[in-house]
Amino acid sequence: MGPNLRPRWDPSCGPDGTHPEAPMGPILRPRWDPSCGPDGTPLERLAVCLEESIYIHNIKDMKLLKTLLNTPSNPSGLCALSINHSNSYLAYPGSATTGEIIVYDSNNLVKNI
């Protein structure tokens, strides 16, 4: 790298994404850090959404906590997992043909709605 170029990501970046010595502005941070959420809090769950099943893991030791089998066909693996520790929910399609979703409580490992 030339003397005026810096890597796209630098671990010494400040909280606003800027490097203290960078004359050219913000340096990009990684899109996703597997150890913490956007607010810096540690994550607790990982959901792996496959076409007809979902696996919920404890992210600290990757232990499998729950397997949801026979979910409606979901070829793209669409799901959303909230990162709020007190209200951690997983949403996934409830039907392959209608606009339904299933909300699953990933803290207590029970179907919520």
PDB file of C-alpha atoms in Angstrom:
ATOM      1  CA  MET A   1       0.000   0.000   0.000  1.00  0.00           C
ATOM      2  CA  GLY A   2       1.157   3.500  -0.730  1.00  0.00           C
ATOM      3  CA  PRO A   3       1.909   6.008   2.040  1.00  0.00           C
ATOM      4  CA  ASN A   4      -1.508   7.713   1.703  1.00  0.00           C
ATOM      5  CA  LEU A   5      -3.575   4.523   1.518  1.00  0.00           C
ATOM      6  CA  ARG A   6      -4.990   2.656   4.489  1.00  0.00           C
ATOM      7  CA  PRO A   7      -6.761  -0.698   4.619  1.00  0.00           C
ATOM      8  CA  ARG A   8     -10.551  -0.593   4.329  1.00  0.00           C
ATOM      9  CA  TRP A   9     -10.853  -1.834   7.903  1.00  0.00           C
ATOM     10  CA  ASP A  10      -8.597  -1.031  10.813  1.00  0.00           C
ATOM     11  CA  PRO A  11      -9.181  -2.426  14.327  1.00  0.00           C
ATOM     12  CA  SER A  12      -7.940   0.833  15.849  1.00  0.00           C
ATOM     13  CA  CYS A  13     -10.925   2.770  14.469  1.00  0.00           C
ATOM     14  CA  GLY A  14     -12.819   4.946  16.878  1.00  0.00           C
ATOM     15  CA  PRO A  15     -16.503   4.406  17.744  1.00  0.00           C
ATOM     16  CA  ASP A  16     -17.567   6.607  14.830  1.00  0.00           C
ATOM     17  CA  GLY A  17     -15.602   4.459  12.349  1.00  0.00           C
ATOM     18  CA  THR A  18     -12.814   6.983  11.810  1.00  0.00           C
ATOM     19  CA  HIS A  19      -9.126   6.370  12.300  1.00  0.00           C
ATOM     20  CA  PRO A  20      -7.405   8.989  14.462  1.00  0.00           C
ATOM     21  CA  GLU A  21      -4.645   9.511  11.877  1.00  0.00           C
ATOM     22  CA  ALA A  22      -6.683   9.099   8.693  1.00  0.00           C
ATOM     23  CA  PRO A  23      -6.808  12.319   6.666  1.00  0.00           C
ATOM     24  CA  MET A  24      -9.318  10.875   4.213  1.00  0.00           C
ATOM     25  CA  GLY A  25     -12.346  10.266   6.470  1.00  0.00           C
ATOM     26  CA  PRO A  26     -14.092   7.167   7.754  1.00  0.00           C
ATOM     27  CA  ILE A  27     -12.700   3.678   7.405  1.00  0.00           C
ATOM     28  CA  LEU A  28     -15.217   0.889   6.918  1.00  0.00           C
ATOM     29  CA  ARG A  29     -15.746  -1.617   9.699  1.00  0.00           C
ATOM     30  CA  PRO A  30     -16.733  -5.228   9.035  1.00  0.00           C
ATOM     31  CA  ARG A  31     -20.393  -5.725   8.165  1.00  0.00           C
ATOM     32  CA  TRP A  32     -20.866  -8.309  10.913  1.00  0.00           C
ATOM     33  CA  ASP A  33     -18.913  -9.215  14.020  1.00  0.00           C
ATOM     34  CA  PRO A  34     -20.054 -12.665  15.192  1.00  0.00           C
ATOM     35  CA  SER A  35     -19.306 -11.873  18.818  1.00  0.00           C
ATOM     36  CA  CYS A  36     -21.496  -8.800  19.276  1.00  0.00           C
ATOM     37  CA  GLY A  37     -24.562  -6.992  17.998  1.00  0.00           C
ATOM     38  CA  PRO A  38     -24.702  -3.492  16.504  1.00  0.00           C
ATOM     39  CA  ASP A  39     -24.810  -1.919  19.965  1.00  0.00           C
ATOM     40  CA  GLY A  40     -21.782  -3.904  21.162  1.00  0.00           C
ATOM     41  CA  THR A  41     -23.707  -6.354  23.366  1.00  0.00           C
ATOM     42  CA  PRO A  42     -22.760 -10.028  23.103  1.00  0.00           C
ATOM     43  CA  LEU A  43     -25.046 -12.171  20.982  1.00  0.00           C
ATOM     44  CA  GLU A  44     -26.659 -15.284  22.473  1.00  0.00           C
ATOM     45  CA  ARG A  45     -28.408 -17.109  19.616  1.00  0.00           C
ATOM     46  CA  LEU A  46     -27.640 -18.162  16.062  1.00  0.00           C
ATOM     47  CA  ALA A  47     -30.433 -19.343  13.754  1.00  0.00           C
ATOM     48  CA  VAL A  48     -29.657 -21.447  10.695  1.00  0.00           C
ATOM     49  CA  CYS A  49     -32.678 -21.381   8.363  1.00  0.00           C
ATOM     50  CA  LEU A  50     -32.809 -24.087   5.715  1.00  0.00           C
ATOM     51  CA  GLU A  51     -35.549 -24.883   3.220  1.00  0.00           C
ATOM     52  CA  GLU A  52     -37.592 -27.110   5.536  1.00  0.00           C
ATOM     53  CA  SER A  53     -35.931 -26.817   8.957  1.00  0.00           C
ATOM     54  CA  ILE A  54     -34.421 -24.299  11.364  1.00  0.00           C
ATOM     55  CA  TYR A  55     -31.617 -24.864  13.869  1.00  0.00           C
ATOM     56  CA  ILE A  56     -31.120 -22.599  16.888  1.00  0.00           C
ATOM     57  CA  HIS A  57     -27.672 -22.583  18.502  1.00  0.00           C
ATOM     58  CA  ASN A  58     -26.150 -21.005  21.593  1.00  0.00           C
ATOM     59  CA  ILE A  59     -23.566 -18.764  19.947  1.00  0.00           C
ATOM     60  CA  LYS A  60     -21.077 -18.964  22.845  1.00  0.00           C
ATOM     61  CA  ASP A  61     -20.406 -22.695  22.477  1.00  0.00           C
ATOM     62  CA  MET A  62     -22.392 -23.430  19.272  1.00  0.00           C
ATOM     63  CA  LYS A  63     -24.450 -26.039  21.164  1.00  0.00           C
ATOM     64  CA  LEU A  64     -27.625 -26.971  19.303  1.00  0.00           C
ATOM     65  CA  LEU A  65     -30.536 -25.798  21.459  1.00  0.00           C
ATOM     66  CA  LYS A  66     -33.534 -26.540  19.242  1.00  0.00           C
ATOM     67  CA  THR A  67     -34.355 -28.062  15.879  1.00  0.00           C
ATOM     68  CA  LEU A  68     -37.560 -26.972  14.161  1.00  0.00           C
ATOM     69  CA  LEU A  69     -38.436 -29.621  11.573  1.00  0.00           C
ATOM     70  CA  ASN A  70     -41.160 -29.647   8.936  1.00  0.00           C
ATOM     71  CA  THR A  71     -41.317 -25.874   8.630  1.00  0.00           C
ATOM     72  CA  PRO A  72     -43.161 -24.589   5.543  1.00  0.00           C
ATOM     73  CA  SER A  73     -41.056 -24.649   2.396  1.00  0.00           C
ATOM     74  CA  ASN A  74     -38.602 -21.740   2.555  1.00  0.00           C
ATOM     75  CA  PRO A  75     -36.216 -22.129  -0.423  1.00  0.00           C
ATOM     76  CA  SER A  76     -34.371 -18.889   0.288  1.00  0.00           C
ATOM     77  CA  GLY A  77     -33.928 -19.561   4.028  1.00  0.00           C
ATOM     78  CA  LEU A  78     -35.733 -16.355   4.936  1.00  0.00           C
ATOM     79  CA  CYS A  79     -35.882 -15.573   8.672  1.00  0.00           C
ATOM     80  CA  ALA A  80     -35.239 -12.726  11.102  1.00  0.00           C
ATOM     81  CA  LEU A  81     -33.749 -13.047  14.591  1.00  0.00           C
ATOM     82  CA  SER A  82     -33.977 -10.136  17.012  1.00  0.00           C
ATOM     83  CA  ILE A  83     -30.925  -9.488  19.160  1.00  0.00           C
ATOM     84  CA  ASN A  84     -32.681  -8.073  22.204  1.00  0.00           C
ATOM     85  CA  HIS A  85     -31.690 -10.408  25.066  1.00  0.00           C
ATOM     86  CA  SER A  86     -34.865  -9.923  27.088  1.00  0.00           C
ATOM     87  CA  ASN A  87     -37.165 -10.403  24.072  1.00  0.00           C
ATOM     88  CA  SER A  88     -35.317 -12.521  21.534  1.00  0.00           C
ATOM     89  CA  TYR A  89     -37.653 -13.675  18.783  1.00  0.00           C
ATOM     90  CA  LEU A  90     -37.199 -15.578  15.558  1.00  0.00           C
ATOM     91  CA  ALA A  91     -39.659 -14.889  12.723  1.00  0.00           C
ATOM     92  CA  TYR A  92     -39.967 -17.203   9.738  1.00  0.00           C
ATOM     93  CA  PRO A  93     -42.575 -17.936   7.031  1.00  0.00           C
ATOM     94  CA  GLY A  94     -45.653 -19.764   8.295  1.00  0.00           C
ATOM     95  CA  SER A  95     -46.855 -20.748   4.842  1.00  0.00           C
ATOM     96  CA  ALA A  96     -45.324 -21.284   1.432  1.00  0.00           C
ATOM     97  CA  THR A  97     -48.343 -19.707  -0.287  1.00  0.00           C
ATOM     98  CA  THR A  98     -49.817 -17.010   1.985  1.00  0.00           C
ATOM     99  CA  GLY A  99     -48.265 -14.090   3.829  1.00  0.00           C
ATOM    100  CA  GLU A 100     -48.103 -15.716   7.250  1.00  0.00           C
ATOM    101  CA  ILE A 101     -45.214 -15.635   9.701  1.00  0.00           C
ATOM    102  CA  ILE A 102     -44.458 -17.677  12.786  1.00  0.00           C
ATOM    103  CA  VAL A 103     -42.861 -15.925  15.746  1.00  0.00           C
ATOM    104  CA  TYR A 104     -40.715 -18.171  17.927  1.00  0.00           C
ATOM    105  CA  ASP A 105     -39.355 -17.193  21.355  1.00  0.00           C
ATOM    106  CA  SER A 106     -35.662 -18.040  21.006  1.00  0.00           C
ATOM    107  CA  ASN A 107     -34.945 -17.398  24.701  1.00  0.00           C
ATOM    108  CA  ASN A 108     -37.519 -19.862  26.049  1.00  0.00           C
ATOM    109  CA  LEU A 109     -37.501 -22.049  22.905  1.00  0.00           C
ATOM    110  CA  VAL A 110     -41.271 -22.064  22.417  1.00  0.00           C
ATOM    111  CA  LYS A 111     -43.587 -20.978  19.604  1.00  0.00           C
ATOM    112  CA  ASN A 112     -44.912 -17.597  20.672  1.00  0.00           C
ATOM    113  CA  ILE A 113     -47.697 -16.696  18.257  1.00  0.00           C
TER     114      ILE A 113
END
